[in-house]
Amino acid sequence: MFGITKSNAKKSTLLALITVVFAVIARFLTLHLPNVAPFEAMMIFGVFALHRKILSLILPLAAWFATDLIINNTIYAGFYEGFTWISQSFIFATIAMLLIFGFTQFLKKRSEEKGSILGYYGLASVVSPLLFFAVSNFGVWAGMHMYPPTLSGLGMCYVSALPFLTYGMASTIGFSIIFGVMGYLFQRQSAQSPSQA
């Protein structure tokens, strides 16, 4: 659908750079919306579209880290004591992203076996926010001491975070569609100009 072939490493790199620039701009433009960020969708897209799969994990995490570094030390500086390199929420997000990366890799392999990339891409875009929600809010419950360290405290944490799940689902699905369209258009343009490869 929107994969870049192994023989076209330059175009794969260009697509990765375009995706990173778009994601960073989108992160700053959607800053005021809770739980809306393009990085999860960027990783899902990367697994399905980029030849070098490791880039699909490294680039979203690097872009997320860089934007958080700026945001946490300027806009949200009042919430932290001194300069903040890594926030606790970034640590929880990284753990969730590693899990989602593995899950998406599995779905990508299934899509190749079944010949249904679009369906598995859509499935990854729907299930990944649920995994992110489960892992990151478990981290909030276990590491931030905002809720009692009991099962009912864990339940309270998940219930309190449900509105954020809605935003996260909409964000990941929406950005996955945008990245998918970008990848399709990029591949189509690349196919029309093979002499530039």
CSV table of C-alpha atoms in Angstrom, one decimal:
chain,number,residue,atom,x,y,z
A,1,MET,CA,0.0,0.0,0.0
A,2,PHE,CA,2.6,2.6,1.0
A,3,GLY,CA,5.8,0.6,1.7
A,4,ILE,CA,9.1,1.8,0.3
A,5,THR,CA,11.0,-1.1,-1.3
A,6,LYS,CA,14.4,-2.3,-0.1
A,7,SER,CA,16.1,-1.0,-3.3
A,8,ASN,CA,15.0,2.5,-2.6
A,9,ALA,CA,16.8,3.5,0.6
A,10,LYS,CA,17.1,7.2,-0.4
A,11,LYS,CA,13.3,7.6,-0.8
A,12,SER,CA,12.8,5.7,2.5
A,13,THR,CA,15.1,8.2,4.3
A,14,LEU,CA,13.3,11.1,2.7
A,15,LEU,CA,9.9,9.8,3.7
A,16,ALA,CA,11.2,9.3,7.3
A,17,LEU,CA,12.5,12.9,7.4
A,18,ILE,CA,9.2,14.3,6.0
A,19,THR,CA,7.3,12.3,8.7
A,20,VAL,CA,9.5,13.5,11.5
A,21,VAL,CA,9.1,17.2,10.4
A,22,PHE,CA,5.4,16.8,10.2
A,23,ALA,CA,5.2,15.1,13.6
A,24,VAL,CA,7.2,17.7,15.4
A,25,ILE,CA,5.1,20.5,13.9
A,26,ALA,CA,1.9,18.7,14.7
A,27,ARG,CA,3.1,18.1,18.3
A,28,PHE,CA,3.4,21.9,18.8
A,29,LEU,CA,0.2,22.7,17.0
A,30,THR,CA,-1.8,20.2,19.1
A,31,LEU,CA,-0.1,21.0,22.4
A,32,HIS,CA,-3.3,22.4,24.0
A,33,LEU,CA,-5.2,19.2,23.3
A,34,PRO,CA,-4.8,16.5,26.0
A,35,ASN,CA,-3.3,13.2,24.9
A,36,VAL,CA,-3.1,14.3,21.2
A,37,ALA,CA,0.3,13.6,19.7
A,38,PRO,CA,1.5,12.0,16.4
A,39,PHE,CA,4.3,9.8,17.7
A,40,GLU,CA,2.3,6.6,18.2
A,41,ALA,CA,0.8,6.8,14.7
A,42,MET,CA,4.3,7.8,13.3
A,43,MET,CA,5.7,4.6,14.7
A,44,ILE,CA,2.9,2.4,13.4
A,45,PHE,CA,3.3,4.0,9.9
A,46,GLY,CA,7.1,3.5,10.1
A,47,VAL,CA,6.7,-0.2,10.7
A,48,PHE,CA,4.5,-0.6,7.7
A,49,ALA,CA,6.2,1.9,5.4
A,50,LEU,CA,9.9,2.2,6.1
A,51,HIS,CA,12.5,-0.4,5.0
A,52,ARG,CA,14.7,0.1,8.1
A,53,LYS,CA,12.2,-0.9,10.9
A,54,ILE,CA,14.4,0.3,13.7
A,55,LEU,CA,13.9,3.9,12.4
A,56,SER,CA,10.2,3.4,13.1
A,57,LEU,CA,11.0,3.1,16.8
A,58,ILE,CA,14.0,5.5,17.1
A,59,LEU,CA,12.6,8.4,15.2
A,60,PRO,CA,9.3,8.8,17.0
A,61,LEU,CA,11.0,8.4,20.4
A,62,ALA,CA,13.7,11.0,19.5
A,63,ALA,CA,11.1,13.4,18.2
A,64,TRP,CA,9.0,12.9,21.3
A,65,PHE,CA,12.0,13.4,23.6
A,66,ALA,CA,13.1,16.6,21.7
A,67,THR,CA,9.7,18.2,21.8
A,68,ASP,CA,9.2,17.2,25.4
A,69,LEU,CA,12.5,18.7,26.3
A,70,ILE,CA,11.5,22.0,24.8
A,71,ILE,CA,7.9,22.0,26.2
A,72,ASN,CA,8.8,20.8,29.7
A,73,ASN,CA,11.5,23.5,30.0
A,74,THR,CA,9.6,26.4,28.6
A,75,ILE,CA,5.8,26.1,28.6
A,76,TYR,CA,5.5,23.6,31.5
A,77,ALA,CA,8.6,24.8,33.4
A,78,GLY,CA,6.6,25.8,36.4
A,79,PHE,CA,5.7,22.1,37.0
A,80,TYR,CA,9.3,21.0,37.4
A,81,GLU,CA,12.2,21.9,39.6
A,82,GLY,CA,15.1,23.1,37.4
A,83,PHE,CA,15.9,21.9,34.0
A,84,THR,CA,14.1,18.6,33.1
A,85,TRP,CA,15.8,16.2,30.7
A,86,ILE,CA,13.3,13.3,31.0
A,87,SER,CA,9.9,13.4,32.6
A,88,GLN,CA,8.3,10.4,34.3
A,89,SER,CA,5.5,10.4,31.7
A,90,PHE,CA,8.1,10.1,28.9
A,91,ILE,CA,9.5,7.0,30.7
A,92,PHE,CA,6.0,5.4,30.9
A,93,ALA,CA,5.4,6.4,27.2
A,94,THR,CA,8.7,4.8,26.1
A,95,ILE,CA,7.8,1.5,27.8
A,96,ALA,CA,4.4,1.6,26.1
A,97,MET,CA,5.9,2.4,22.7
A,98,LEU,CA,8.3,-0.6,23.0
A,99,LEU,CA,5.3,-2.8,23.6
A,100,ILE,CA,3.4,-1.2,20.7
A,101,PHE,CA,6.4,-1.6,18.4
A,102,GLY,CA,6.5,-5.3,19.0
A,103,PHE,CA,2.8,-5.6,18.5
A,104,THR,CA,2.9,-3.6,15.3
A,105,GLN,CA,5.8,-5.7,14.0
A,106,PHE,CA,3.7,-8.8,14.6
A,107,LEU,CA,0.7,-7.3,12.7
A,108,LYS,CA,3.0,-6.2,9.8
A,109,LYS,CA,4.2,-9.8,9.4
A,110,ARG,CA,0.6,-11.1,9.5
A,111,SER,CA,-0.4,-8.5,6.9
A,112,GLU,CA,2.4,-9.8,4.6
A,113,GLU,CA,1.2,-13.4,5.1
A,114,LYS,CA,-2.5,-12.5,4.5
A,115,GLY,CA,-1.9,-9.8,1.8
A,116,SER,CA,-4.1,-7.3,3.7
A,117,ILE,CA,-1.9,-4.4,4.7
A,118,LEU,CA,-4.7,-1.8,5.1
A,119,GLY,CA,-6.7,-4.0,7.5
A,120,TYR,CA,-3.7,-4.7,9.7
A,121,TYR,CA,-2.6,-1.1,9.6
A,122,GLY,CA,-6.1,-0.1,10.8
A,123,LEU,CA,-6.0,-2.7,13.5
A,124,ALA,CA,-2.7,-1.5,14.8
A,125,SER,CA,-4.0,2.1,14.8
A,126,VAL,CA,-7.0,1.0,16.9
A,127,VAL,CA,-5.3,-1.4,19.3
A,128,SER,CA,-2.1,0.6,19.9
A,129,PRO,CA,-3.9,3.4,21.9
A,130,LEU,CA,-5.5,0.8,24.1
A,131,LEU,CA,-2.0,-0.7,24.9
A,132,PHE,CA,-0.6,2.7,25.4
A,133,PHE,CA,-3.5,3.6,27.8
A,134,ALA,CA,-3.0,0.3,29.8
A,135,VAL,CA,0.7,0.6,30.1
A,136,SER,CA,1.1,4.4,30.7
A,137,ASN,CA,-1.7,4.5,33.3
A,138,PHE,CA,-0.3,1.5,35.1
A,139,GLY,CA,2.9,3.5,35.3
A,140,VAL,CA,1.0,6.5,36.7
A,141,TRP,CA,-0.6,4.3,39.3
A,142,ALA,CA,2.6,2.5,40.2
A,143,GLY,CA,5.1,5.4,40.0
A,144,MET,CA,3.4,8.7,40.7
A,145,HIS,CA,1.7,7.9,44.0
A,146,MET,CA,-1.5,9.7,43.0
A,147,TYR,CA,-3.7,6.7,43.8
A,148,PRO,CA,-3.7,4.2,46.6
A,149,PRO,CA,-1.4,1.2,46.0
A,150,THR,CA,-4.4,-1.2,45.8
A,151,LEU,CA,-6.5,-2.8,43.0
A,152,SER,CA,-9.2,-0.3,43.7
A,153,GLY,CA,-6.6,2.5,43.3
A,154,LEU,CA,-5.5,1.0,40.0
A,155,GLY,CA,-9.2,0.9,38.9
A,156,MET,CA,-9.6,4.6,40.0
A,157,CYS,CA,-6.5,5.5,37.9
A,158,TYR,CA,-7.9,3.8,34.8
A,159,VAL,CA,-11.4,5.3,35.3
A,160,SER,CA,-9.9,8.8,35.8
A,161,ALA,CA,-7.9,8.4,32.6
A,162,LEU,CA,-10.9,7.4,30.4
A,163,PRO,CA,-11.4,10.8,28.8
A,164,PHE,CA,-7.7,10.8,27.8
A,165,LEU,CA,-8.3,7.4,26.1
A,166,THR,CA,-10.8,9.0,23.8
A,167,TYR,CA,-8.4,11.7,22.8
A,168,GLY,CA,-5.6,9.2,22.4
A,169,MET,CA,-7.7,6.9,20.2
A,170,ALA,CA,-8.8,9.8,18.0
A,171,SER,CA,-5.3,11.1,17.8
A,172,THR,CA,-3.7,7.8,16.8
A,173,ILE,CA,-6.4,6.9,14.3
A,174,GLY,CA,-6.4,10.4,12.8
A,175,PHE,CA,-2.6,10.7,12.5
A,176,SER,CA,-2.4,7.1,11.1
A,177,ILE,CA,-4.8,8.2,8.4
A,178,ILE,CA,-2.7,11.3,7.6
A,179,PHE,CA,0.6,9.3,7.6
A,180,GLY,CA,-1.0,6.6,5.5
A,181,VAL,CA,-2.2,9.1,2.9
A,182,MET,CA,1.2,10.8,2.9
A,183,GLY,CA,2.9,7.5,2.4
A,184,TYR,CA,0.5,6.5,-0.4
A,185,LEU,CA,1.0,9.8,-2.2
A,186,PHE,CA,4.8,9.6,-1.7
A,187,GLN,CA,4.8,6.1,-3.2
A,188,ARG,CA,2.6,7.1,-6.1
A,189,GLN,CA,4.9,10.1,-6.9
A,190,SER,CA,7.9,7.9,-6.6
A,191,ALA,CA,6.5,5.4,-9.0
A,192,GLN,CA,5.8,8.1,-11.6
A,193,SER,CA,9.4,9.4,-11.5
A,194,PRO,CA,11.6,6.3,-11.3
A,195,SER,CA,14.5,8.1,-13.0
A,196,GLN,CA,15.0,10.1,-9.8
A,197,ALA,CA,15.5,7.1,-7.7
